[in-house]
C-alpha positions as a LaTeX table, in Angstrom:
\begin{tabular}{lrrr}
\hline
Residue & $x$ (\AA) & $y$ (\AA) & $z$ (\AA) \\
\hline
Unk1 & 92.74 & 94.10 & 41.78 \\
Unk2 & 96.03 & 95.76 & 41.34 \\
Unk3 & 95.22 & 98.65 & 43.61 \\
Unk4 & 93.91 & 96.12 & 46.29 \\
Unk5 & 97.07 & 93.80 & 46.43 \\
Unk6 & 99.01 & 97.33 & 46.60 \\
Unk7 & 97.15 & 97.79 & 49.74 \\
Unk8 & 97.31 & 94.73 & 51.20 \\
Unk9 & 101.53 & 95.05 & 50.42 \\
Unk10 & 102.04 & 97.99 & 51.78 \\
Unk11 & 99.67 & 96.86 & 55.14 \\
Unk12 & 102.17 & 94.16 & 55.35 \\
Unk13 & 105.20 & 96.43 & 54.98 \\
Unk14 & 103.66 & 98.58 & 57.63 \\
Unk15 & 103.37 & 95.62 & 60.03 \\
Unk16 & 107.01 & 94.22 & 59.34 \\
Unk17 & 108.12 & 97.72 & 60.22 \\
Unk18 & 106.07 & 98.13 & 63.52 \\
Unk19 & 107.38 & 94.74 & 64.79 \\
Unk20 & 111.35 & 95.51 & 63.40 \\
Unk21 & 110.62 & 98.90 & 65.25 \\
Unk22 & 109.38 & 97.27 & 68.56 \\
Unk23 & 111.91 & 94.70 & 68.25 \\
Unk24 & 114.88 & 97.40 & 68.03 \\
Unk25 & 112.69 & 99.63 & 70.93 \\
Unk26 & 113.32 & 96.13 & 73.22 \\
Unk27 & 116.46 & 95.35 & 71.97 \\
Unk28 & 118.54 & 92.42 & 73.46 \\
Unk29 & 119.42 & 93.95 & 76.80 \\
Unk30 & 118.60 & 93.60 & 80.09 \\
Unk31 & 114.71 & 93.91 & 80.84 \\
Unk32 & 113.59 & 96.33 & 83.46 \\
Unk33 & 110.23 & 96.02 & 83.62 \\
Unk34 & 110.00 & 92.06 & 83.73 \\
Unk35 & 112.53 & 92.54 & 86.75 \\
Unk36 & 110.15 & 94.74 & 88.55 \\
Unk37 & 106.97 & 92.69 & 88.16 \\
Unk38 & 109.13 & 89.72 & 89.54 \\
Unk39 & 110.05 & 91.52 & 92.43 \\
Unk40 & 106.44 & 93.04 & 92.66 \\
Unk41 & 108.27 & 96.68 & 93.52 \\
Unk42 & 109.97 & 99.43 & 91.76 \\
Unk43 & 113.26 & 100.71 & 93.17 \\
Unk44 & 113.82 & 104.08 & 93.31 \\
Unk45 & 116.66 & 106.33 & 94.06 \\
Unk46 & 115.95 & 109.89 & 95.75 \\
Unk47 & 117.91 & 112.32 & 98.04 \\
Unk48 & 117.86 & 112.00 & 101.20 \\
Unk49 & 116.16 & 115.14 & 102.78 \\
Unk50 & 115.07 & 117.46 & 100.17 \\
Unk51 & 111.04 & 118.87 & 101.05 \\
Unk52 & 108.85 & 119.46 & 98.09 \\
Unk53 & 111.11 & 116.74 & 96.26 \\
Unk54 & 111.65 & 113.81 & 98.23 \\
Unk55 & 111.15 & 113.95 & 102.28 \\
Unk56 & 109.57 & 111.06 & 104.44 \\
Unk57 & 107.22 & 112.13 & 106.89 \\
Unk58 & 106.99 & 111.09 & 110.62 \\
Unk59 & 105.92 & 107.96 & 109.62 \\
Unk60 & 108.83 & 107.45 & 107.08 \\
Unk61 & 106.53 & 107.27 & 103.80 \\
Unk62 & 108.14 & 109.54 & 101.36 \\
Unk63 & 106.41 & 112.69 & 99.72 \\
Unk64 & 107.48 & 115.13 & 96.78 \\
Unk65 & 107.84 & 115.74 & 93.20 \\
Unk66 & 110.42 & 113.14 & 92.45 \\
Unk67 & 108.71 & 110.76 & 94.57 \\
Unk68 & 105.51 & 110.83 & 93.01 \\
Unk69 & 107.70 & 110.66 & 89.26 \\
Unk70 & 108.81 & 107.59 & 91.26 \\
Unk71 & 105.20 & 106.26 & 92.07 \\
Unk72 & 103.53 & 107.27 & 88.74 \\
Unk73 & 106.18 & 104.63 & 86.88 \\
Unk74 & 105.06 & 101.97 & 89.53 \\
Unk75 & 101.34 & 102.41 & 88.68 \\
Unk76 & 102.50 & 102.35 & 84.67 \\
Unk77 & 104.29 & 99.20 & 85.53 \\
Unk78 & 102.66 & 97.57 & 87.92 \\
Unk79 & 99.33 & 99.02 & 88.64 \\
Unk80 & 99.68 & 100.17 & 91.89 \\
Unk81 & 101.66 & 103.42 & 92.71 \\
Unk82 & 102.19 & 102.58 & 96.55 \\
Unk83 & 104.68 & 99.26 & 95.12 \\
Unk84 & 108.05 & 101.54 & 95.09 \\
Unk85 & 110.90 & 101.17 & 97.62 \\
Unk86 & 112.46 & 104.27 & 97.94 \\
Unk87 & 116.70 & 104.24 & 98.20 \\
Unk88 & 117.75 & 107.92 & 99.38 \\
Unk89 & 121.26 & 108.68 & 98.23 \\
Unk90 & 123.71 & 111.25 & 98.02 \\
Unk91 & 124.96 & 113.14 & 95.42 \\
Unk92 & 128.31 & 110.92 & 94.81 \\
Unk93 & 126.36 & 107.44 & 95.83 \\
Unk94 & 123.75 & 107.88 & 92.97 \\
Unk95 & 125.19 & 107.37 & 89.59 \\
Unk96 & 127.31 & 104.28 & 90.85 \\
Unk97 & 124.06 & 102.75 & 92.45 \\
Unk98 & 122.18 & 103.32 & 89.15 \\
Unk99 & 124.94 & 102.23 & 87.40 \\
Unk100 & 125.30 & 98.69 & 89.15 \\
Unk101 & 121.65 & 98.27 & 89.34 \\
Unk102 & 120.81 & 98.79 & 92.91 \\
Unk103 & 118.49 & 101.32 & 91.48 \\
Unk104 & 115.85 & 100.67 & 89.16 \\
Unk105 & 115.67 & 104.30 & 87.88 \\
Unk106 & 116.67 & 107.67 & 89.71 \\
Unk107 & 115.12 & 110.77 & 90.26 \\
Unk108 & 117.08 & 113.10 & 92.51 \\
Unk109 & 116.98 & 116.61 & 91.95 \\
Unk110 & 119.65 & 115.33 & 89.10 \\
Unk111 & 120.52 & 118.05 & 85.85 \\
Unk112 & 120.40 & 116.04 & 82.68 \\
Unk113 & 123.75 & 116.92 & 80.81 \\
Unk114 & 125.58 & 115.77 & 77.72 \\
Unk115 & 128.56 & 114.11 & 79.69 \\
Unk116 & 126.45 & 112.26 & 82.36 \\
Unk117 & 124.46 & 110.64 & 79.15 \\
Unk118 & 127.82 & 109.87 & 77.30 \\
Unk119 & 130.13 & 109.38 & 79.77 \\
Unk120 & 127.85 & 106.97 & 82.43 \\
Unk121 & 126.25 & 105.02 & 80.14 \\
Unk122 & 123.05 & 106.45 & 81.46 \\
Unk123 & 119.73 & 108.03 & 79.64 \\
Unk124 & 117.48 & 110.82 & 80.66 \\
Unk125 & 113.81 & 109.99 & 80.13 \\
Unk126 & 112.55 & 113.67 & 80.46 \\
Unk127 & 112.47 & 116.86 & 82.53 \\
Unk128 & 110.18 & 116.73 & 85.77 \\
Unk129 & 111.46 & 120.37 & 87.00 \\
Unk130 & 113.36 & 123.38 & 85.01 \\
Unk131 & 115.57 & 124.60 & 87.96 \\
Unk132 & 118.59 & 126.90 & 87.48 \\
Unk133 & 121.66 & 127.75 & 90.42 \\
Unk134 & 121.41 & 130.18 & 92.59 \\
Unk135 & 123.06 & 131.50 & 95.75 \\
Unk136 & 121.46 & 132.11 & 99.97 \\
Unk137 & 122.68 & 134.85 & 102.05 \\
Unk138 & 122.07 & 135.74 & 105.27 \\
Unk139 & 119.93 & 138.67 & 105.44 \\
Unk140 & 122.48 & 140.59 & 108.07 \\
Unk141 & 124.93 & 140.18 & 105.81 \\
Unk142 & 123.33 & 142.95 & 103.48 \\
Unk143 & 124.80 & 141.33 & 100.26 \\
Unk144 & 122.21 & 141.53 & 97.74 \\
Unk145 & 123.88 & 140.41 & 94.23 \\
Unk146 & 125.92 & 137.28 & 93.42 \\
Unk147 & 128.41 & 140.02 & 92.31 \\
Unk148 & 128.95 & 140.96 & 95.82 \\
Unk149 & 130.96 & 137.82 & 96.45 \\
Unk150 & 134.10 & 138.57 & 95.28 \\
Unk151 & 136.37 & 136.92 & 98.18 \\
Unk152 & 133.27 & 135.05 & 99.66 \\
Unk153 & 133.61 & 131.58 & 101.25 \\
Unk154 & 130.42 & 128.93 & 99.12 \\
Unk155 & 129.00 & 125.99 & 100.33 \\
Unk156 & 128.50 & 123.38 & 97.77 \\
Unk157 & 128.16 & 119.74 & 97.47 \\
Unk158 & 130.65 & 117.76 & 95.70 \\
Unk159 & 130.40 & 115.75 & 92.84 \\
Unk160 & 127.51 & 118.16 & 91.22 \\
Unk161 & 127.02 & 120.49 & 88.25 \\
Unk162 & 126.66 & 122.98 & 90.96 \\
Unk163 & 130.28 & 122.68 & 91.86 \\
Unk164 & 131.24 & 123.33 & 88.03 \\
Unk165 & 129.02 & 126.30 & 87.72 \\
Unk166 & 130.56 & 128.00 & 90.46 \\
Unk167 & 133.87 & 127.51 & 89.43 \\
Unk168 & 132.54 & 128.60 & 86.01 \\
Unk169 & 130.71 & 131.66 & 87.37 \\
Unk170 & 133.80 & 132.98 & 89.49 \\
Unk171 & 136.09 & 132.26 & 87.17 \\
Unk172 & 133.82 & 134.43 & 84.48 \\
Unk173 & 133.44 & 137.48 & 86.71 \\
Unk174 & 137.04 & 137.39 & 87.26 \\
Unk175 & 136.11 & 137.04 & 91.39 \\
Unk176 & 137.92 & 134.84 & 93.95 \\
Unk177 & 136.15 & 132.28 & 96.32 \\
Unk178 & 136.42 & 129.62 & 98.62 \\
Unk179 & 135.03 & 126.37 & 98.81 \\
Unk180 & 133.36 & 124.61 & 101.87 \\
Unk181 & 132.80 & 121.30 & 100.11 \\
Unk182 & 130.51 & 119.26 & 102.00 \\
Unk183 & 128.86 & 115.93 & 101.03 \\
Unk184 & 125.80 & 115.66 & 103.01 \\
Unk185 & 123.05 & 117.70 & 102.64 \\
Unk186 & 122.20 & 118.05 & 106.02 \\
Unk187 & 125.65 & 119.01 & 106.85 \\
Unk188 & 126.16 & 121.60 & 104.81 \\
Unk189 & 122.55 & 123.37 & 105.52 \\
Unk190 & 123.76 & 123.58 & 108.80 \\
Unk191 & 127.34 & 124.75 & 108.33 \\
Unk192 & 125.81 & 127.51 & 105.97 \\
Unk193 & 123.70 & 128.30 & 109.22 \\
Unk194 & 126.40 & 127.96 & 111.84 \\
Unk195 & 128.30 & 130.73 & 109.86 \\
Unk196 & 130.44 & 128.47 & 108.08 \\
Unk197 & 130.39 & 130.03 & 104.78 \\
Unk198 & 129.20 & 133.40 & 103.46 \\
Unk199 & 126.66 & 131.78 & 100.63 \\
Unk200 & 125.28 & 128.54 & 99.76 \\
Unk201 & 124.80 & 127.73 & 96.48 \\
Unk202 & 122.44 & 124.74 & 95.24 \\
Unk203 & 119.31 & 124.29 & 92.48 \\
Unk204 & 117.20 & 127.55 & 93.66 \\
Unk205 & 114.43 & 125.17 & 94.21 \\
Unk206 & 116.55 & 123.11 & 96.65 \\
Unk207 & 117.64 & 126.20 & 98.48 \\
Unk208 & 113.63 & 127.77 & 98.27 \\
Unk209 & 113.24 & 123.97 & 100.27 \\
Unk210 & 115.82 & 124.62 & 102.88 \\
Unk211 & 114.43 & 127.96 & 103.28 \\
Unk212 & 110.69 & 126.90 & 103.85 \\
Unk213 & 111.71 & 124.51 & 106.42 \\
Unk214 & 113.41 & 127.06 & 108.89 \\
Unk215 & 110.04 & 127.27 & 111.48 \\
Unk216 & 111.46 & 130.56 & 112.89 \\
Unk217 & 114.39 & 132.30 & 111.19 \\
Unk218 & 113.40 & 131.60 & 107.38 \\
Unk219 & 113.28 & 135.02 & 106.83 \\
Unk220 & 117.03 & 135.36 & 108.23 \\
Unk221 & 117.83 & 134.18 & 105.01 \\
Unk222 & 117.76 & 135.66 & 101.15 \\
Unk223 & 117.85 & 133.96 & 97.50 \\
Unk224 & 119.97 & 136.34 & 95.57 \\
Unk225 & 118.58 & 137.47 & 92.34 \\
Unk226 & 120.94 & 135.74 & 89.69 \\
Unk227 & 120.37 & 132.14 & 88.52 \\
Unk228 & 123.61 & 131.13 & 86.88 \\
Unk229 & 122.93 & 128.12 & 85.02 \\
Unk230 & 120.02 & 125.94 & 83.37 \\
Unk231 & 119.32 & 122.56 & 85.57 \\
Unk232 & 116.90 & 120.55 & 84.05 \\
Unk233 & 116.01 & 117.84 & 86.35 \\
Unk234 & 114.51 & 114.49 & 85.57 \\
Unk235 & 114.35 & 110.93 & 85.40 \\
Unk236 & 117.51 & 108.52 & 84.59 \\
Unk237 & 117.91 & 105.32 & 83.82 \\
Unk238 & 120.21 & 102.86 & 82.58 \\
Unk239 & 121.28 & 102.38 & 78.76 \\
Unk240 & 120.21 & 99.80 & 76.76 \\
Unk241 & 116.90 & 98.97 & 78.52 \\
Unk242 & 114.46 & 101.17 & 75.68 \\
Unk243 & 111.54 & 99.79 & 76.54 \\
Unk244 & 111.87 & 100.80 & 79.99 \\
Unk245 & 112.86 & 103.89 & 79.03 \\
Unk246 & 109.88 & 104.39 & 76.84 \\
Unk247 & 107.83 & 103.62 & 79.69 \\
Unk248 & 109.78 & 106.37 & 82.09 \\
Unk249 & 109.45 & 109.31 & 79.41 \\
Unk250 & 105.40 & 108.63 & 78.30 \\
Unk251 & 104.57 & 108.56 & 81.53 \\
Unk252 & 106.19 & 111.75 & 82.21 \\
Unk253 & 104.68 & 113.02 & 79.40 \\
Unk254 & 101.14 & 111.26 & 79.59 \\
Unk255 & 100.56 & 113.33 & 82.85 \\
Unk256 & 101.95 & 116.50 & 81.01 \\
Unk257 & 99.23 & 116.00 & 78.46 \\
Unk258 & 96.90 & 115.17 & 80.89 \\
Unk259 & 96.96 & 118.40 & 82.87 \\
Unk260 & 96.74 & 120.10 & 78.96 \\
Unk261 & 93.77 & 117.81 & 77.96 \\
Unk262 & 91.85 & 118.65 & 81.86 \\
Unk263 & 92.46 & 114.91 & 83.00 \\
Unk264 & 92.73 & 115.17 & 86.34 \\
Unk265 & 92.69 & 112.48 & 89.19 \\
Unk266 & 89.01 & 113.42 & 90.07 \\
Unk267 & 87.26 & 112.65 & 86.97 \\
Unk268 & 89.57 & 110.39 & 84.79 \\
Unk269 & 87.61 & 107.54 & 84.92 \\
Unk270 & 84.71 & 109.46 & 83.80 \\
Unk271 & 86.76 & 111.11 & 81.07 \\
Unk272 & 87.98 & 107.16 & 80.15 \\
Unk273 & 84.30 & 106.02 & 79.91 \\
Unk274 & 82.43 & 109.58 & 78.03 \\
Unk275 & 85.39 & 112.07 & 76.30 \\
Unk276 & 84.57 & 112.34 & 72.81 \\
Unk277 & 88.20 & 113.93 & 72.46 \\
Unk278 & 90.25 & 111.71 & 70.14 \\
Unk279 & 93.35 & 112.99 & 72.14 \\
Unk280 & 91.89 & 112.02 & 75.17 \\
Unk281 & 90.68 & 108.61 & 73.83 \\
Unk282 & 94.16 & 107.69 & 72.86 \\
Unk283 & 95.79 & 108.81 & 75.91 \\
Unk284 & 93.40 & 107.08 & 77.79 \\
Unk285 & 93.20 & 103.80 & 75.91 \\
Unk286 & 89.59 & 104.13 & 74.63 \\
Unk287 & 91.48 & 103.97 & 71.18 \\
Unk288 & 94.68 & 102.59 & 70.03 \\
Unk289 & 97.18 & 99.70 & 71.39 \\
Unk290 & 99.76 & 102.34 & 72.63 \\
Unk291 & 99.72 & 100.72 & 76.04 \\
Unk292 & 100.76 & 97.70 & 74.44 \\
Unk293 & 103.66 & 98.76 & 72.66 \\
Unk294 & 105.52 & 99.00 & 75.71 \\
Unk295 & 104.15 & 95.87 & 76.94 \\
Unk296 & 101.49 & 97.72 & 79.12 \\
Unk297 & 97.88 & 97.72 & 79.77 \\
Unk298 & 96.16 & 100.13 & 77.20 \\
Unk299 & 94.46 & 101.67 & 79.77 \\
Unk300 & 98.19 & 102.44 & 81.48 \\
Unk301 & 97.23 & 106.24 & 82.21 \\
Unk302 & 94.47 & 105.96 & 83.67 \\
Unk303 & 96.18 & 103.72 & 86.23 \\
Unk304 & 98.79 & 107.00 & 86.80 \\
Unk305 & 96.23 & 109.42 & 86.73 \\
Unk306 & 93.96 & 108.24 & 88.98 \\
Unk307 & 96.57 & 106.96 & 91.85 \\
Unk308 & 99.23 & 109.99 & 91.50 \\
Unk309 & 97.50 & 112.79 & 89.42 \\
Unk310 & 98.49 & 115.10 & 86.53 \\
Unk311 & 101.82 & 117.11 & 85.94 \\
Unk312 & 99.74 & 119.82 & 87.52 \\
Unk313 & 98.20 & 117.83 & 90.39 \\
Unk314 & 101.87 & 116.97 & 91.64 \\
Unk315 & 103.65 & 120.81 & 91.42 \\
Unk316 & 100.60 & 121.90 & 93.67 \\
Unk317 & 100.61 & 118.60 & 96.27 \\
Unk318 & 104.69 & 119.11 & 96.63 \\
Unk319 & 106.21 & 122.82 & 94.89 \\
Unk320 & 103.54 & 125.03 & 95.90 \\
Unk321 & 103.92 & 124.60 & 99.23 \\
Unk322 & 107.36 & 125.41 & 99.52 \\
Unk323 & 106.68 & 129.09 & 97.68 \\
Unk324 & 107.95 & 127.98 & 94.43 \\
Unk325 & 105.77 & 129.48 & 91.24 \\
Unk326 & 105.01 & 127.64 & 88.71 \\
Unk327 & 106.85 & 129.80 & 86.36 \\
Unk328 & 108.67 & 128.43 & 83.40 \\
Unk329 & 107.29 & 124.62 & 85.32 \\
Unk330 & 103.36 & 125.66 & 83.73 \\
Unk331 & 102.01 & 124.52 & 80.35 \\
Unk332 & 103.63 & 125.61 & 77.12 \\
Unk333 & 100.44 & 127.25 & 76.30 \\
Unk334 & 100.52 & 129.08 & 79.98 \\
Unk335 & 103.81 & 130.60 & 79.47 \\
Unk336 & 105.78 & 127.47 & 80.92 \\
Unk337 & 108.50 & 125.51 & 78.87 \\
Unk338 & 106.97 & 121.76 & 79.96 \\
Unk339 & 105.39 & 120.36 & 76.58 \\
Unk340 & 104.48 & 116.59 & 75.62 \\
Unk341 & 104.85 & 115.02 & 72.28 \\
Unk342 & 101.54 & 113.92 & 70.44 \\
Unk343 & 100.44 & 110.91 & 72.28 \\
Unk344 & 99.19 & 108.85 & 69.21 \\
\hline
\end{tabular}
């Protein structure tokens, strides 16, 4: 008797702690999700012309990495990954439109760094790309290390961790430069082509994008060797909302694990109905009420999967094609750095 009203305590200390845990995961803020399914659409900052990231096509639907980060919430959310409305933004508009709540979340080729989560009252739910700085050249120009540009003239956007890191990387190297600060990206693409300035400096990835649009001078154009920072890029949203935030980072992660687990977009539902894996069954809601901890569907991933793929399925749609290896972007357990927490 003793040993069965032990159990049935400590069952009932378990459940007071689950529902103080969800309760403090929910909190008494504002309520992201319940704003979205009013408004039937997710709202989504992303920049405003960067390919393999975020880039409309001629008939203005957008396409990329952080677009389909964008669309995989929607289906978590919502059910339906095609219900986002897509805000492009520059690099000074973002944080204030996030901040005000134009933006339901925002996912902008944006580095995740200790003073934009304590200063901004902002949270970042994960890392969608690793990405460091580097610097572009002209070819003719026959510079071939960043330490060739003692005395050069940079492009860089304002208002970015890329203006810091240059200042920092000069500074370092004891070598002079000068700025050609330049807000929009468009802008300063083409004043680093007109001759404008001797290097432009951006996330490598953004400046391997540049470089795979040129139709017939891209190879007028070199990424010098040196990366001179870390920029891990992902998903931010506002403090205070957990839940929603809970919602940003699993499903981040749920396609992570997917890609590990072989869950693609072609057989998922098959996977849902026959996998005998126990990780699979949880991830896909066979097992467990993790969906509806977050006040989701169980069967939540199966809804991303199937609409907007794995982590995998998305770096080949969008980062492939702009000549961008997966690199330290693959699997843990392929030599990468992107790794998901136990889904259970």
């Amino acid at each position: 008797m003793t040993s069965i009203r032990t159990r049935l305590a400590g069952l009932a200390a378990a459940a007071i702690l689950v529902a103080a845990g969800q309760a403090l995961a929910q909190g008494s803020g504002p309520d992201t999700s319940a704003t979205i399914r009013s408004r039937g659409q997710l709202v989504c900052g992303v920049a405003v012309n960067a390919p393999g990231f975020a880039l409309p096509d001629s008939r203005g639907e957008f396409h990329g990495l952080d677009v389909d980060t964008c669309r995989a919430v929607a289906a978590a959310v919502l059910g339906d990954a095609n219900k986002v409305r897509f805000v492009p933004n520059t690099t000074v508009q973002r944080f204030p439109m996030l901040q005000s709540g134009e933006l339901d979340i925002l996912v902008r080729n944006t580095t995740w760094s200790m003073a934009r989560e304590t200063q901004l009252g902002l949270a970042f739910a994960g890392i969608n790309f690793y990405d460091g700085q580097g610097f572009m050249v002209r070819r003719n120009s026959g510079v071939t290390s960043a330490a060739q540009l003692d005395g050069a003239t940079v492009c860089v956007q304002p208002g970015t961790t890329t203006e810091l890191n240059l200042t920092d990387y000069f500074r370092t190297h004891n070598m002079r430069f000068t700025p050609v600060v330049i807000e929009q990206a468009e802008e300063i693409r083409a004043a680093f082509v007109a001759g404008r300035c001797d290097a432009y400096t951006n996330d490598a990835s953004s400046l391997a994008s540049f470089r795979a649009t040129r139709t017939t001078d891209a190879n007028d154009f070199v990424l010098l060797p040196e990366i001179i920072s870390k920029e891990p890029l992902g998903p931010a949203v506002r403090k205070g909302d957990w839940r929603f935030f809970d919602i940003v980072r699993w499903t981040l992660f749920a396609q992570i694990a997917a890609e590990e687990l072989g869950v693609t977009s072609a057989n998922v539902e098959e996977m849902a109905r026959t996998s005998t894996n126990p990780d699979v069954q949880r991830l896909l809601g066979r097992t467990g009420d993790l969906g509806q901890s977050m006040g989701l569907s169980n069967d939540w991933v199966v809804k991303v999967i199937r609409q907007v793929g794995n982590y995998g399925e998305m770096y080949e749609r969008n980062i492939t094609p702009i000549g961008i290896p997966r690199g330290v972007n693959n699997l843990w357990n392929r030599g990468g750095l992107h790794y998901a927490p136990p889904v259970r």
